[in-house]
mmCIF file of the C-alpha atoms, coordinates in Angstrom:
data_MODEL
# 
_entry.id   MODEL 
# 
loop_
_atom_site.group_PDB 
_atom_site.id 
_atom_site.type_symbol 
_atom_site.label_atom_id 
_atom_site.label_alt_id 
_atom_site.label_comp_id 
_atom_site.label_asym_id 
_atom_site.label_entity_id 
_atom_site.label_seq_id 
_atom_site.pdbx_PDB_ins_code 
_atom_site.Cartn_x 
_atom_site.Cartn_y 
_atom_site.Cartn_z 
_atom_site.occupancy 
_atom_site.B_iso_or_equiv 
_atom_site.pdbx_formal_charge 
_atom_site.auth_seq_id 
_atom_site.auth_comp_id 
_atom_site.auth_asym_id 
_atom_site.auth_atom_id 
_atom_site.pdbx_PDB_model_num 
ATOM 1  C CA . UNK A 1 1  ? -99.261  144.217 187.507 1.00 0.00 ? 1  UNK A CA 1 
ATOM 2  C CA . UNK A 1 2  ? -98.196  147.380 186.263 1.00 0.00 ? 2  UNK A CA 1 
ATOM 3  C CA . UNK A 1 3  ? -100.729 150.140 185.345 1.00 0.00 ? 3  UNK A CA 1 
ATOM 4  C CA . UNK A 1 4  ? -100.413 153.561 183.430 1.00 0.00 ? 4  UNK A CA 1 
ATOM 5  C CA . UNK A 1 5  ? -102.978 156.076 183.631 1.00 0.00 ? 5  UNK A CA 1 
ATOM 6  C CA . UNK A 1 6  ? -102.683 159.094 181.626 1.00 0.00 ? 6  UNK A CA 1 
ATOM 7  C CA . UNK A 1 7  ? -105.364 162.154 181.506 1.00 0.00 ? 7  UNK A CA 1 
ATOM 8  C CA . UNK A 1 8  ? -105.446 165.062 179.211 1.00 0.00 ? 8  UNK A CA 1 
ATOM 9  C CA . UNK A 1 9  ? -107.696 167.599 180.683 1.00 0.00 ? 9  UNK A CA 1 
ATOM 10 C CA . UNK A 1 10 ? -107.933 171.648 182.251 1.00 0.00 ? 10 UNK A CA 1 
ATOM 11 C CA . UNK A 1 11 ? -107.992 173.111 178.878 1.00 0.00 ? 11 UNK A CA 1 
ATOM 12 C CA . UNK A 1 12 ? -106.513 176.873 179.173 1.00 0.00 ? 12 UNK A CA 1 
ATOM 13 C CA . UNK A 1 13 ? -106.933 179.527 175.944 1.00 0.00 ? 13 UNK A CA 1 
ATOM 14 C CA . UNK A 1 14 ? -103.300 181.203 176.692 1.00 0.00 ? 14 UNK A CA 1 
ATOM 15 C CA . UNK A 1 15 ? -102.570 184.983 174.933 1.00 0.00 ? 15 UNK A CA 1 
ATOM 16 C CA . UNK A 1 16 ? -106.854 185.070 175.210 1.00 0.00 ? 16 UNK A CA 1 
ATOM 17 C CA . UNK A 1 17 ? -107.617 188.074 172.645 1.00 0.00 ? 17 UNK A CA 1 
ATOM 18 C CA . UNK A 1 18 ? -104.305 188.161 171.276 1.00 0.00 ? 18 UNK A CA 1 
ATOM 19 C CA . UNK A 1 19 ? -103.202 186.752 167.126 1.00 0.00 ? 19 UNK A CA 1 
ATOM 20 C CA . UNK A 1 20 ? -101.063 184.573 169.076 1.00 0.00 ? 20 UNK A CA 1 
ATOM 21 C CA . UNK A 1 21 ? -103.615 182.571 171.611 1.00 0.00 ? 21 UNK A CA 1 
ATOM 22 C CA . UNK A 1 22 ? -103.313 178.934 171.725 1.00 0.00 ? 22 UNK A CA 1 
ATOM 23 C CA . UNK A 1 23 ? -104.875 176.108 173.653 1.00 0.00 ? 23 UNK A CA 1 
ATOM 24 C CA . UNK A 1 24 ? -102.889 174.286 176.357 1.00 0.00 ? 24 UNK A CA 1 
ATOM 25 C CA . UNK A 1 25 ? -103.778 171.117 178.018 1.00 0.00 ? 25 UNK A CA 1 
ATOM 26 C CA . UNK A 1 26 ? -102.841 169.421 181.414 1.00 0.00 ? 26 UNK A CA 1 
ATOM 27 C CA . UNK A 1 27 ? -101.559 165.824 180.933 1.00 0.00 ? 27 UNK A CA 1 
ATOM 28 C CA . UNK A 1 28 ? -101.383 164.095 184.020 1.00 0.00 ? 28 UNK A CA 1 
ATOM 29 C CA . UNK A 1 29 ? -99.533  160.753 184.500 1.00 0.00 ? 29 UNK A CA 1 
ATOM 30 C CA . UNK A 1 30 ? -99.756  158.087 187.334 1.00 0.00 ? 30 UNK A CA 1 
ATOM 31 C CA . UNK A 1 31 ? -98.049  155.026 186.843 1.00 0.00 ? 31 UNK A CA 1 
ATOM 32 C CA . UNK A 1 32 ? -96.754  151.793 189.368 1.00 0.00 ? 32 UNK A CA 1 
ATOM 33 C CA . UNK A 1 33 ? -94.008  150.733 186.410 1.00 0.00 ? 33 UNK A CA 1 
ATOM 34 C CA . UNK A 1 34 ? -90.873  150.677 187.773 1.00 0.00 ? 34 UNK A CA 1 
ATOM 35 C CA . UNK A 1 35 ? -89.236  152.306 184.824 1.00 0.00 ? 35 UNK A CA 1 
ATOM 36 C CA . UNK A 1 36 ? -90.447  155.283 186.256 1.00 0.00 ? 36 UNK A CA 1 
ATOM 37 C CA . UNK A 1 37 ? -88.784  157.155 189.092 1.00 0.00 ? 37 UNK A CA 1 
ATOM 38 C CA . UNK A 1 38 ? -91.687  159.919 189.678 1.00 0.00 ? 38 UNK A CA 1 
ATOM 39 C CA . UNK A 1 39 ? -95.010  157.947 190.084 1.00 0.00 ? 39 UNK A CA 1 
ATOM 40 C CA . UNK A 1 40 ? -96.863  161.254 189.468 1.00 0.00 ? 40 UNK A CA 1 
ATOM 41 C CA . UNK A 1 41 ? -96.526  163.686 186.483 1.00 0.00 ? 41 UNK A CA 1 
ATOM 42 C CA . UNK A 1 42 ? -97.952  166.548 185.296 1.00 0.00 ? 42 UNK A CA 1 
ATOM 43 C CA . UNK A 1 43 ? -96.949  169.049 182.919 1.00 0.00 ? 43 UNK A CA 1 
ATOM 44 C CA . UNK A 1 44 ? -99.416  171.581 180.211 1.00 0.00 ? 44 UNK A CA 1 
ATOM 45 C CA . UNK A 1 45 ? -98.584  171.255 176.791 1.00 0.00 ? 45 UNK A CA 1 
ATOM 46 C CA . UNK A 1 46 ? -100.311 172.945 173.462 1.00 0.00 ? 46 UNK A CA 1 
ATOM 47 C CA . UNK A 1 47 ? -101.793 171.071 170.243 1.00 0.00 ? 47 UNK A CA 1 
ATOM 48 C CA . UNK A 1 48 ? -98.269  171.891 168.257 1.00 0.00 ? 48 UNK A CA 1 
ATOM 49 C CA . UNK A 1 49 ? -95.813  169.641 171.015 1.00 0.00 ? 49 UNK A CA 1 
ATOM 50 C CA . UNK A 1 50 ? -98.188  166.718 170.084 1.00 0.00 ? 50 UNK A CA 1 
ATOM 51 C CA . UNK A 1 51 ? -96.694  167.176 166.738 1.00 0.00 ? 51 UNK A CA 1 
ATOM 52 C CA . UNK A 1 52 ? -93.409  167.236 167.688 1.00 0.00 ? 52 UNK A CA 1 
ATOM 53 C CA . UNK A 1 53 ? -94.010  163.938 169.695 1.00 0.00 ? 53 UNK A CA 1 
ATOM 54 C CA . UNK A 1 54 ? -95.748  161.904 166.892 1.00 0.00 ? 54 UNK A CA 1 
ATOM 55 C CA . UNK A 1 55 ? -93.419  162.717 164.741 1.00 0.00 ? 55 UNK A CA 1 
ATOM 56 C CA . UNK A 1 56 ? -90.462  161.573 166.867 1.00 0.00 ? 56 UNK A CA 1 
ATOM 57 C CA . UNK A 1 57 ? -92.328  158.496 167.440 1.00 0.00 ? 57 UNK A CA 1 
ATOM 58 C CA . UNK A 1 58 ? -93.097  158.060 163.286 1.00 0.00 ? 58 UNK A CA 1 
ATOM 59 C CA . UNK A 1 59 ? -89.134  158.611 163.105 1.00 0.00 ? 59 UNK A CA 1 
ATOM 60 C CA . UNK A 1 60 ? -87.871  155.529 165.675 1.00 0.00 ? 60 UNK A CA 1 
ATOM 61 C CA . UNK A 1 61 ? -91.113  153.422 165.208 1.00 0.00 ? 61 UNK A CA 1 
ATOM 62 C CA . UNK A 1 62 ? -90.235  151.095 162.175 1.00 0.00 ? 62 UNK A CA 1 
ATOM 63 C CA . UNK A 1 63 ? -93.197  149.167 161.294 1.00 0.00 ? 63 UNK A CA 1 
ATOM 64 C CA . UNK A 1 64 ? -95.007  150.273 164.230 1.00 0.00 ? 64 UNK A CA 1 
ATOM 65 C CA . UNK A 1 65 ? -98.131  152.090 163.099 1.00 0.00 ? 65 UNK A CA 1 
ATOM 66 C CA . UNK A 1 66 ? -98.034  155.335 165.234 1.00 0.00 ? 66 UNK A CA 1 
ATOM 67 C CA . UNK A 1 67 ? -101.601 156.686 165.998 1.00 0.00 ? 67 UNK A CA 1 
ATOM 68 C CA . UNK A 1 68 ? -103.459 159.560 164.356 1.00 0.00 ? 68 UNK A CA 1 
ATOM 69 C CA . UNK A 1 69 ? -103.593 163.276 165.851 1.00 0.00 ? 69 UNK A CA 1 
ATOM 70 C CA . UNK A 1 70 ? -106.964 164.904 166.340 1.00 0.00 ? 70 UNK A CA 1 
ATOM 71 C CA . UNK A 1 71 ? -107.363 167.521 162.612 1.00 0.00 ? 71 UNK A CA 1 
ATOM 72 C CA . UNK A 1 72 ? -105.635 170.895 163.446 1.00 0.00 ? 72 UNK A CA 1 
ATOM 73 C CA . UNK A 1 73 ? -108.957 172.618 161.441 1.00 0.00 ? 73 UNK A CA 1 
ATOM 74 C CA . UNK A 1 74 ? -108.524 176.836 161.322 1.00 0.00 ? 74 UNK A CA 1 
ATOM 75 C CA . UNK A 1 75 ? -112.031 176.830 160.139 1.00 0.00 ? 75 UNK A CA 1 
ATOM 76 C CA . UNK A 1 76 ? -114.998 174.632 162.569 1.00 0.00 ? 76 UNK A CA 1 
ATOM 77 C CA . UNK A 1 77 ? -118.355 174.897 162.395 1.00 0.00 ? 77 UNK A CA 1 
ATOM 78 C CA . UNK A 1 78 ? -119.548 175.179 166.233 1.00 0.00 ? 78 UNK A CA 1 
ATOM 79 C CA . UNK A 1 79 ? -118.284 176.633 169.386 1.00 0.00 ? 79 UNK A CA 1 
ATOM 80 C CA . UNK A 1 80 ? -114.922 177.268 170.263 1.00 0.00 ? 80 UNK A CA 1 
ATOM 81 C CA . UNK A 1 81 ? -115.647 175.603 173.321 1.00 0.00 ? 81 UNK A CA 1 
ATOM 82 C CA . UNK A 1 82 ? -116.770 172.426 171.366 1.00 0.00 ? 82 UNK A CA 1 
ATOM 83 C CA . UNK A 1 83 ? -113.282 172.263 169.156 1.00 0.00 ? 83 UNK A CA 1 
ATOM 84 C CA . UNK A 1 84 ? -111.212 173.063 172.481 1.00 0.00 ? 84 UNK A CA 1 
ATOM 85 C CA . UNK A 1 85 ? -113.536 169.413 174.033 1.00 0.00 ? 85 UNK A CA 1 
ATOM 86 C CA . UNK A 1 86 ? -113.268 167.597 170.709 1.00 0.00 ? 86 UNK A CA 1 
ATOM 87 C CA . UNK A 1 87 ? -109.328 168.019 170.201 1.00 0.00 ? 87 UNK A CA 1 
ATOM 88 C CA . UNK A 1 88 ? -108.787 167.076 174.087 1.00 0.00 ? 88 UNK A CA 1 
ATOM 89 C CA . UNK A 1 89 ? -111.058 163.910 173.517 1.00 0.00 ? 89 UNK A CA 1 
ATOM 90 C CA . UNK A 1 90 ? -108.826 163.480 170.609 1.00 0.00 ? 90 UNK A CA 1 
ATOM 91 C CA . UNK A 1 91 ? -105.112 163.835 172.271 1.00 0.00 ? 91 UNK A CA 1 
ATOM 92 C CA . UNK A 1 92 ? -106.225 161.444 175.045 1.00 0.00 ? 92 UNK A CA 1 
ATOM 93 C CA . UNK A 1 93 ? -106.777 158.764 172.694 1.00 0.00 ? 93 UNK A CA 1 
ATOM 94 C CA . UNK A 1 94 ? -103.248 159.563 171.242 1.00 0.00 ? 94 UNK A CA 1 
ATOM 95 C CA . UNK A 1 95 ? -101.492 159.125 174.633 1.00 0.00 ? 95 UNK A CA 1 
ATOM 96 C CA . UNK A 1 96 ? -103.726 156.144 175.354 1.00 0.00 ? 96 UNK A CA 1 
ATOM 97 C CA . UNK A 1 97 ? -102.683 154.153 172.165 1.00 0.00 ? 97 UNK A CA 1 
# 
């Protein structure tokens, strides 16, 4: 049976301070499919790369609904802390579905 795990998780503020800080994430794969060649991945990637991928996946998905993004909000009531736990709760369901 062949099983694909993927995490998101190790959020890092980049740029900390700076106009330009972001949020990356680690997203860790570990799969036993043999369409793979590396069992093991792991690569960081921001909020705005997400994007990029839905959208790819919205343009070659036909009638396939592709799933939702967590809200890119500029103004959240709470801690920074809570958004940056919220939106990786929200990116592993995306790579889930």
């Amino acid at each position: 049976q062949e099983l694909t795990t993927v995490r998101v998780q190790d959020p890092r503020v980049q740029n900390e301070g700076s106009w330009n800080s972001y949020v990356d994430y680690k997203i860790f794969l570990h799969t036993n499919s043999k369409a793979f060649t590396a069992k093991t991945s792991c690569v960081r990637r921001r909020y705005r790369e997400f994007v990029w991928l839905r959208r790819q996946l919205q343009r070659n998905a036909g009638l396939v609904p592709v799933p939702e993004l967590p809200g890119k909000s500029t103004f959240f009531v709470g801690s920074t802390d809570e958004f940056i736990e919220k939106r990786r709760q929200g990116l592993q369901q995306f790579l889930e579905k």
